[in-house]
mmCIF file of C-alpha atoms in Angstrom:
data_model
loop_
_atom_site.group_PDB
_atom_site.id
_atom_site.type_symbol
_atom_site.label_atom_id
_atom_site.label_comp_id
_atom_site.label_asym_id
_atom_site.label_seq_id
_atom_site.Cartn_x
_atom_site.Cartn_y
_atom_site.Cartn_z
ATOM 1 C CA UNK A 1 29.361 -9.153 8.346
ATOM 2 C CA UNK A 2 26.436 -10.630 9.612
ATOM 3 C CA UNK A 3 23.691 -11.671 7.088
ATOM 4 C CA UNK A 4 20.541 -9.205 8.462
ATOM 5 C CA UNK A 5 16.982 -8.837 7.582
ATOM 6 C CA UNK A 6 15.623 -5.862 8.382
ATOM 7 C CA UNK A 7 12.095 -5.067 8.442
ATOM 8 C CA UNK A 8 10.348 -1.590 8.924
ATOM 9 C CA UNK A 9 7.249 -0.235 10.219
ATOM 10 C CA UNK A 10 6.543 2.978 7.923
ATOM 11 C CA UNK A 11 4.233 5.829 9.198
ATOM 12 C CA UNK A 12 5.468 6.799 12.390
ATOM 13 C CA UNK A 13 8.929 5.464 12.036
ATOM 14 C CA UNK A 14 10.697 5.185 8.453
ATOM 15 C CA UNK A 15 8.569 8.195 7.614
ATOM 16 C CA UNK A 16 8.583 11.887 8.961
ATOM 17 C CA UNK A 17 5.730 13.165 10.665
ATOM 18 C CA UNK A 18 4.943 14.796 7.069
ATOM 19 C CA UNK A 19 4.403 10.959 5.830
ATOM 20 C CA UNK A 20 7.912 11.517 3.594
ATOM 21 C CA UNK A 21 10.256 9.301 3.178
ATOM 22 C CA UNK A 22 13.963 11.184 3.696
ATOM 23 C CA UNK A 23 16.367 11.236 1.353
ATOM 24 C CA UNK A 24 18.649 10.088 4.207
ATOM 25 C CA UNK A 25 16.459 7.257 4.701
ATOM 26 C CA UNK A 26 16.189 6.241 0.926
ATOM 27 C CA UNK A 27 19.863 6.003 0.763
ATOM 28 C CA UNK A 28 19.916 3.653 3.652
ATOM 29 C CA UNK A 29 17.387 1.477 2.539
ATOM 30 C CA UNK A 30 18.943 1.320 -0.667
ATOM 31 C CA UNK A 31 22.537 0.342 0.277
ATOM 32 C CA UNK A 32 20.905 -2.216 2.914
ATOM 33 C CA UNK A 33 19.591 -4.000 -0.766
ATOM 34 C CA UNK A 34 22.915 -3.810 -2.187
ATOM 35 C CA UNK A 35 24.111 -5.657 0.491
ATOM 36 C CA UNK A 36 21.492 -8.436 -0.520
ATOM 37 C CA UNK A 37 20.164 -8.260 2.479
ATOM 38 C CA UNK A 38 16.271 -9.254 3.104
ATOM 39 C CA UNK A 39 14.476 -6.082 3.557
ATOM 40 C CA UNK A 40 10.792 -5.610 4.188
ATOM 41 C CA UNK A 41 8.352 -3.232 4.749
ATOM 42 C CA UNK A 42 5.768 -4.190 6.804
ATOM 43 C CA UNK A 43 2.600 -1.823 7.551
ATOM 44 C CA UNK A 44 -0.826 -1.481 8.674
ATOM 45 C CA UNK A 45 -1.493 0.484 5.854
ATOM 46 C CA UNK A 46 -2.672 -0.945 2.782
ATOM 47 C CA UNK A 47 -1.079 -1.793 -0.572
ATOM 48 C CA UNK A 48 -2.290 0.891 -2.503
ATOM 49 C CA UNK A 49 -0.771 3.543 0.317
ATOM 50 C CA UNK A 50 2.050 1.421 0.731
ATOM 51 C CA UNK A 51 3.285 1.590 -3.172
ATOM 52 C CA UNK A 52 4.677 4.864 -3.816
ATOM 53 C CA UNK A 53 7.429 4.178 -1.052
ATOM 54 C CA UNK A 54 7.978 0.980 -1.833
ATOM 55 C CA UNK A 55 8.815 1.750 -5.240
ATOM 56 C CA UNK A 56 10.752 4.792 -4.206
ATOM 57 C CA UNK A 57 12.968 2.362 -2.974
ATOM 58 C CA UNK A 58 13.112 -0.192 -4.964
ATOM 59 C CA UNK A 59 10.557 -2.110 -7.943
ATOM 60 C CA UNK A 60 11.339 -5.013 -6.813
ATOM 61 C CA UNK A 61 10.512 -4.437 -3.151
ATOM 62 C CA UNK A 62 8.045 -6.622 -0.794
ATOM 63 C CA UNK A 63 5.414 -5.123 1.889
ATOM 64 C CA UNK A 64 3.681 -6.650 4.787
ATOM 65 C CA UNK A 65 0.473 -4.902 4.741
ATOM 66 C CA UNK A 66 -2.721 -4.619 6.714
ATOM 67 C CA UNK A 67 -0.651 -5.807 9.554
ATOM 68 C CA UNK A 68 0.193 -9.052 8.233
ATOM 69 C CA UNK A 69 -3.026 -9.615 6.580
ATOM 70 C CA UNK A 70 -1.631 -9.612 3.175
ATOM 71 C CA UNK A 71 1.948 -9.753 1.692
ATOM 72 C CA UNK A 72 2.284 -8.078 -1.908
ATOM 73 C CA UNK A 73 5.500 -8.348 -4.243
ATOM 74 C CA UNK A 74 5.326 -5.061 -6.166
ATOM 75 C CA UNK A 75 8.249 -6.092 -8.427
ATOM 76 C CA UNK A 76 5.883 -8.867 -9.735
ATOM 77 C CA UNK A 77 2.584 -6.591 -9.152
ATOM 78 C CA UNK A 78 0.837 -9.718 -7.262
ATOM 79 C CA UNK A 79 -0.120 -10.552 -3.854
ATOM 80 C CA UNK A 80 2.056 -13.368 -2.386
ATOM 81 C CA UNK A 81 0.247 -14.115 1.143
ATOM 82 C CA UNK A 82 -3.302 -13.487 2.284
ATOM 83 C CA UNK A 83 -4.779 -13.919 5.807
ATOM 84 C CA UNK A 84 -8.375 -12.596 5.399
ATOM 85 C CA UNK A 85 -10.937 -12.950 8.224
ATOM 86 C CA UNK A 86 -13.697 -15.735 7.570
ATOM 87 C CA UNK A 87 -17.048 -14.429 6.906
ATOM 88 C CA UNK A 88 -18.716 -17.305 9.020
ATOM 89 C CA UNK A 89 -20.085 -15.186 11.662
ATOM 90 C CA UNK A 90 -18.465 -11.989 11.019
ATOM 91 C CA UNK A 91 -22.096 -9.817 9.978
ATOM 92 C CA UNK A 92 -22.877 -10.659 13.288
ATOM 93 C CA UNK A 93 -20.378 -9.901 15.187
ATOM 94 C CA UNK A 94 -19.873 -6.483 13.233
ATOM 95 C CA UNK A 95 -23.664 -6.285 14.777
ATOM 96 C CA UNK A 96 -22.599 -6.836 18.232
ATOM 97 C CA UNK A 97 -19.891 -3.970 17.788
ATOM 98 C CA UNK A 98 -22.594 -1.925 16.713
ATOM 99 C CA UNK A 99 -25.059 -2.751 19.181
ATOM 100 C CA UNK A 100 -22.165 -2.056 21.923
ATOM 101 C CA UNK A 101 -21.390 0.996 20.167
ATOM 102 C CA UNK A 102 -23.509 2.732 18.814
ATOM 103 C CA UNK A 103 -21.621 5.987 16.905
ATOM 104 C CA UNK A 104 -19.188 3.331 15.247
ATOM 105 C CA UNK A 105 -18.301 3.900 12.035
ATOM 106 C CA UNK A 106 -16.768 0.586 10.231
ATOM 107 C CA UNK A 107 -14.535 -0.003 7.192
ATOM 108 C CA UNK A 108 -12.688 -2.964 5.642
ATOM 109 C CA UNK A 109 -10.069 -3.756 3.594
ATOM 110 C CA UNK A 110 -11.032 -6.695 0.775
ATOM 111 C CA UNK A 111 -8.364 -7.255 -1.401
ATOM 112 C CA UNK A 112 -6.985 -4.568 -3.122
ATOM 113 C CA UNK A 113 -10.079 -2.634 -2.134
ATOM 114 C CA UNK A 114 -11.128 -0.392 0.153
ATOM 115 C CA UNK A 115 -14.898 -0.306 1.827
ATOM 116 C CA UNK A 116 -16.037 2.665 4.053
ATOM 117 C CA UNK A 117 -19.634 3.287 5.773
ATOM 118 C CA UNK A 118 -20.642 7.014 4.721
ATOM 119 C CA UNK A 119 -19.965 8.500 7.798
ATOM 120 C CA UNK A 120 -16.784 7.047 8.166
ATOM 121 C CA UNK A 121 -14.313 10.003 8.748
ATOM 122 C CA UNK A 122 -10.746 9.657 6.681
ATOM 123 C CA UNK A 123 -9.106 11.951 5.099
ATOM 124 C CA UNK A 124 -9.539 12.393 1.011
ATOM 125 C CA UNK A 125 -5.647 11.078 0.588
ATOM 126 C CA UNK A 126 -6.399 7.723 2.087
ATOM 127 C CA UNK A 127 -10.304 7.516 0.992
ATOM 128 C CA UNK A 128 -9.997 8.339 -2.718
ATOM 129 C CA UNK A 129 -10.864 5.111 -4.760
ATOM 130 C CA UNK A 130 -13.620 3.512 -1.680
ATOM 131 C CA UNK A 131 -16.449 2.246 -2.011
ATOM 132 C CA UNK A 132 -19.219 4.046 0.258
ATOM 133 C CA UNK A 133 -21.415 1.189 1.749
ATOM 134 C CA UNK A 134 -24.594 2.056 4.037
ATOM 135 C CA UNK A 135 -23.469 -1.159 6.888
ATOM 136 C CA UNK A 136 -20.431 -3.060 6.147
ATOM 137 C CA UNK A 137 -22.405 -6.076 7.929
ATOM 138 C CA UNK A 138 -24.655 -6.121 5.287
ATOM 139 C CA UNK A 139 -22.151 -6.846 2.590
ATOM 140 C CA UNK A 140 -20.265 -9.757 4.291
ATOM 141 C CA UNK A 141 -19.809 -12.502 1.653
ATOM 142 C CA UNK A 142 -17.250 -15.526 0.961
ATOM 143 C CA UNK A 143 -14.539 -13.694 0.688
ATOM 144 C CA UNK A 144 -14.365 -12.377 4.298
ATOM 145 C CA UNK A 145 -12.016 -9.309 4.805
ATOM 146 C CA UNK A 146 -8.151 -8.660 4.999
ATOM 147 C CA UNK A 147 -8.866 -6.153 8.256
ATOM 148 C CA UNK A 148 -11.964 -4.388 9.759
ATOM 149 C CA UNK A 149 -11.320 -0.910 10.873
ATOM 150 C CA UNK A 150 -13.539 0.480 13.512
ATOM 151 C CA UNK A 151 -14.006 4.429 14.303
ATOM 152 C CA UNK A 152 -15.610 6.454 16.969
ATOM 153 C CA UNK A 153 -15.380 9.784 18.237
ATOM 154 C CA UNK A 154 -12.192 10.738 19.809
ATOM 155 C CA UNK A 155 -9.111 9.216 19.314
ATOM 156 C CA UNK A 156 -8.121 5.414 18.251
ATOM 157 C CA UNK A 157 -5.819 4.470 21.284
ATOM 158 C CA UNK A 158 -8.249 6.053 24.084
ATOM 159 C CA UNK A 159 -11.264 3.808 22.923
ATOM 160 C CA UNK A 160 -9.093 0.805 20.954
ATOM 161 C CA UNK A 161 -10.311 -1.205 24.739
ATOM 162 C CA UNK A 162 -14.158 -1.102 24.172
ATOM 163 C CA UNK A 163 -13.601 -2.112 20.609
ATOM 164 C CA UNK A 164 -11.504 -5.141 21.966
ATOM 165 C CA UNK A 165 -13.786 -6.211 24.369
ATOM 166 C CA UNK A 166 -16.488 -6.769 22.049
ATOM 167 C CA UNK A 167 -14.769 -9.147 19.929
ATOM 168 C CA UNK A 168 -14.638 -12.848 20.357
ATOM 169 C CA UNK A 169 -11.642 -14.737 20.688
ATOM 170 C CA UNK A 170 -11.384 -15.366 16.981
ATOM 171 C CA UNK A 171 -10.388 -11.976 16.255
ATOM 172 C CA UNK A 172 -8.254 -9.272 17.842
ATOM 173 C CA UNK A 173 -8.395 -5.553 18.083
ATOM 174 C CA UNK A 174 -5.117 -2.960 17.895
ATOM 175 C CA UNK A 175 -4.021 0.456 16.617
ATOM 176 C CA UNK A 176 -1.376 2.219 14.718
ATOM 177 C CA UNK A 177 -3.441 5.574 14.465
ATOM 178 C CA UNK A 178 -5.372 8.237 16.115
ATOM 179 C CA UNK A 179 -8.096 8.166 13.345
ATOM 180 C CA UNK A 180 -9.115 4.205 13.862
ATOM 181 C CA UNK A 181 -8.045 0.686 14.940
ATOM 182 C CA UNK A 182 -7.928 -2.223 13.290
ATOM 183 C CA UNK A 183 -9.525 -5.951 14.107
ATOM 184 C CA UNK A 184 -8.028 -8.504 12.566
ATOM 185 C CA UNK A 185 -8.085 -12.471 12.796
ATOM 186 C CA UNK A 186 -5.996 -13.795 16.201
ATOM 187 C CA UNK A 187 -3.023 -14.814 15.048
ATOM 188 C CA UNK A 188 -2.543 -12.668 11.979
ATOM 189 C CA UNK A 189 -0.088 -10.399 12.813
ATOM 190 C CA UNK A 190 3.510 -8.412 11.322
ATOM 191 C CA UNK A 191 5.187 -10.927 13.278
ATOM 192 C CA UNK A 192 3.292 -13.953 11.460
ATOM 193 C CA UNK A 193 3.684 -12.515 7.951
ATOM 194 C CA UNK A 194 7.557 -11.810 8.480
ATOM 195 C CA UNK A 195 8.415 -15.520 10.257
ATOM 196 C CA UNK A 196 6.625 -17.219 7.205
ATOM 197 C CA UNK A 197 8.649 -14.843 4.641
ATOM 198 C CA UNK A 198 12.233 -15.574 7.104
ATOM 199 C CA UNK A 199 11.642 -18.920 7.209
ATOM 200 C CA UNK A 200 11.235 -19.641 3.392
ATOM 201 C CA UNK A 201 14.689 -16.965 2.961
ATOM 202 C CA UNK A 202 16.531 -19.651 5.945
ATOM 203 C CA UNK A 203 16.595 -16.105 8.005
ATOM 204 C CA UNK A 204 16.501 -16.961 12.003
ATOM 205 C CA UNK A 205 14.584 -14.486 14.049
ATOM 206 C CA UNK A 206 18.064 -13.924 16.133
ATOM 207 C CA UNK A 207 19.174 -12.048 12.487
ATOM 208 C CA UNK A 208 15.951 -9.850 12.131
ATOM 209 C CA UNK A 209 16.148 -6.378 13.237
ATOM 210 C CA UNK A 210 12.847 -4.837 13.163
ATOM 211 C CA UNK A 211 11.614 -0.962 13.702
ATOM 212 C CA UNK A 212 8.560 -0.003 14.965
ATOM 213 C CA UNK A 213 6.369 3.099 16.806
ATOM 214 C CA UNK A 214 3.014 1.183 17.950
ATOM 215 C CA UNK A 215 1.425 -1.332 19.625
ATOM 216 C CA UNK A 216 0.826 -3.135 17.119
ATOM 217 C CA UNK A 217 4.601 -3.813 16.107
ATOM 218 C CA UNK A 218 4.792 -5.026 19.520
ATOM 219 C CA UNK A 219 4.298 -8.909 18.560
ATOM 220 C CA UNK A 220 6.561 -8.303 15.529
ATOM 221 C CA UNK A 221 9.469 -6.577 17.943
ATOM 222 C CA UNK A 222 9.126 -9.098 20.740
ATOM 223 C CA UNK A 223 10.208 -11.787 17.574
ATOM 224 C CA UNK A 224 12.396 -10.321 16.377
ATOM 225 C CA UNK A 225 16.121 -10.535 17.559
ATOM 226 C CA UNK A 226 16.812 -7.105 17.673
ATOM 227 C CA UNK A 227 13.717 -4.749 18.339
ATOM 228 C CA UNK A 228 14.659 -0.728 17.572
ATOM 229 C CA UNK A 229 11.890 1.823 18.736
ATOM 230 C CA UNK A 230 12.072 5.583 17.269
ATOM 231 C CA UNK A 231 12.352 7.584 20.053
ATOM 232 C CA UNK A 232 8.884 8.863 19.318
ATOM 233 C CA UNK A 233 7.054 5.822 19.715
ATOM 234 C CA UNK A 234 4.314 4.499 22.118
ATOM 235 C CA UNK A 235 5.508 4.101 25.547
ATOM 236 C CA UNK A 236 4.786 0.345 25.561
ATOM 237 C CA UNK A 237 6.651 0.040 22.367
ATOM 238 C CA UNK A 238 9.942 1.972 24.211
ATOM 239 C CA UNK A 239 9.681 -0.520 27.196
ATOM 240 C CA UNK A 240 9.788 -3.282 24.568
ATOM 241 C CA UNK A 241 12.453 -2.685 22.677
ATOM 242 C CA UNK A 242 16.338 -3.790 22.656
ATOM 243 C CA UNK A 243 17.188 -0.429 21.143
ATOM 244 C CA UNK A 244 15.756 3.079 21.210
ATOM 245 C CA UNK A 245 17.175 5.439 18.254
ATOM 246 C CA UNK A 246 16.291 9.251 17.628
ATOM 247 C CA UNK A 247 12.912 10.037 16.266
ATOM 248 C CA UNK A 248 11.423 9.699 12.907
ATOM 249 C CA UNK A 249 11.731 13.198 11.796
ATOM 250 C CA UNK A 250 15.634 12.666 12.937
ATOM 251 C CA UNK A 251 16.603 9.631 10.929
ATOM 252 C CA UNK A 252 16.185 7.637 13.200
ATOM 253 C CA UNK A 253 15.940 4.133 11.628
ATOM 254 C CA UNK A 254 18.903 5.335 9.051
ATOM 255 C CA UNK A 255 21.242 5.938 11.703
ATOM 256 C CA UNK A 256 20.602 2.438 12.713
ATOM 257 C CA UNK A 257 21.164 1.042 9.327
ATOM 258 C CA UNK A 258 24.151 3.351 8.461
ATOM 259 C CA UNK A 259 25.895 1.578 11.866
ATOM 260 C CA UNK A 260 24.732 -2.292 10.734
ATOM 261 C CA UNK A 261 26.537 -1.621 7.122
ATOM 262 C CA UNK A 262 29.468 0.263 8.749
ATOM 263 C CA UNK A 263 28.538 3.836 6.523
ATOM 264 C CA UNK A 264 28.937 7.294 8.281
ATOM 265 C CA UNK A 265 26.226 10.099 8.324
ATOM 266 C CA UNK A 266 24.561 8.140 5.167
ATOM 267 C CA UNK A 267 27.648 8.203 2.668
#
């Protein structure tokens, strides 16, 4: 049998539409690590929403997070790989954003920590544990941020363009939600975050088989040698990928896995 790694996109994909990881799913996920195969979660969430299913899994397990902006080893309870944006001129482009658009709302992840303007809509699941900050451009320091997430009214992959086109060519805009997207710095992607992790395992991209739902899985997919989209993902996501499975609320990235380790119906 082939030596695989398989990485996986969470909310949208691994998870039902409740945000629940199946038991179905757990038990694939689990016999792909007794394999000793590389497996990897990689999210745009962040590590603190990204810890209960890791662990569900398995303590030991890894997580892309903040779409490749930082890498965290929960088995070891440290972060292994951080791509934060530079603060030099980030206060004023955050400005420009706001001067383009004028009902944004901003957050940002720093760290382990999570910054949100007051009028920044999330709900209390995600929000509980930020920090409330009057303009996120007014607290830009040294330490830059992992991800900027930008909000206005309506919904994250109608007005993800205008974001984009404010931002110079430093940074880059995309989305993995209705409720916001995400800026991060060019070049810091899922697909960056995985290679770097691959390439220190000796894992080519030709044995990677990655799932995703969103545009923003798109760089990681077109890397990887085998792309699977749920069949409930974005349409530019199905056009991009080698294989389309069921949907997330049917198992769909456990079916997958079940046929890779040769297991039927999950036993």
């Amino acid at each position: 049998m082939t030596r695989r790694m398989i990485v996986c996109d969470l909310d949208g994909t691994l998870l039902t539409s409740a945000g629940r990881l199946s038991p179905r799913s757990r038990a694939a996920l689990r016999a792909v690590r007794r394999t000793g195969w590389p497996l990897l979660l990689c999210t745009a969430r962040p590590v603190r929403d990204t810890r209960a299913i890791a662990v569900a899994i398995d303590a030991m397990m890894v997580a892309v997070c903040g779409n490749g902006s930082i890498t965290y080893d929960f088995g070891r309870h440290r972060i292994v790989d951080e791509q934060p944006i530079p603060a030099a001129g980030l206060a004023a482009t955050l400005r420009a954003l706001r001067d383009a658009h004028p009902r944004v709302r901003l957050g940002a992840e720093r760290g382990l920590d999570l910054l949100l303007e007051h009028e920044f809509e999330l709900e209390a699941a995600l929000s509980r544990g930020a920090q409330r900050v009057a303009r996120l451009d007014g607290i830009v320091d040294e330490r830059g941020f992992g991800k900027v997430i930008a909000q206005l009214d309506g919904a994250a992959p109608d007005y993800w363009p205008a974001i984009a086109a404010v931002l110079p060519a430093s940074l880059t805009a995309t989305v993995s939600t209705t409720a916001f997207c995400e800026i991060g710095r060019s070049g810091v992607t899922k697909a960056a975050a995985v290679r770097r992790i691959a390439d220190r395992a000796g894992i080519a991209a030709a044995d990677v088989v990655a799932f995703g739902d969103m545009p923003n899985d798109l760089p990681l997919l077109a890397w990887a040698g085998t792309a699977v989209a749920v069949a409930n993902a974005h349409p530019t996501v199905l056009h991009a990928a080698d294989i389309v499975t069921a949907a997330n609320d049917d198992d769909g990235v456990a079916q997958v896995l079940e046929r890779l380790l040769g297991l039927r119906d999950g036993r």
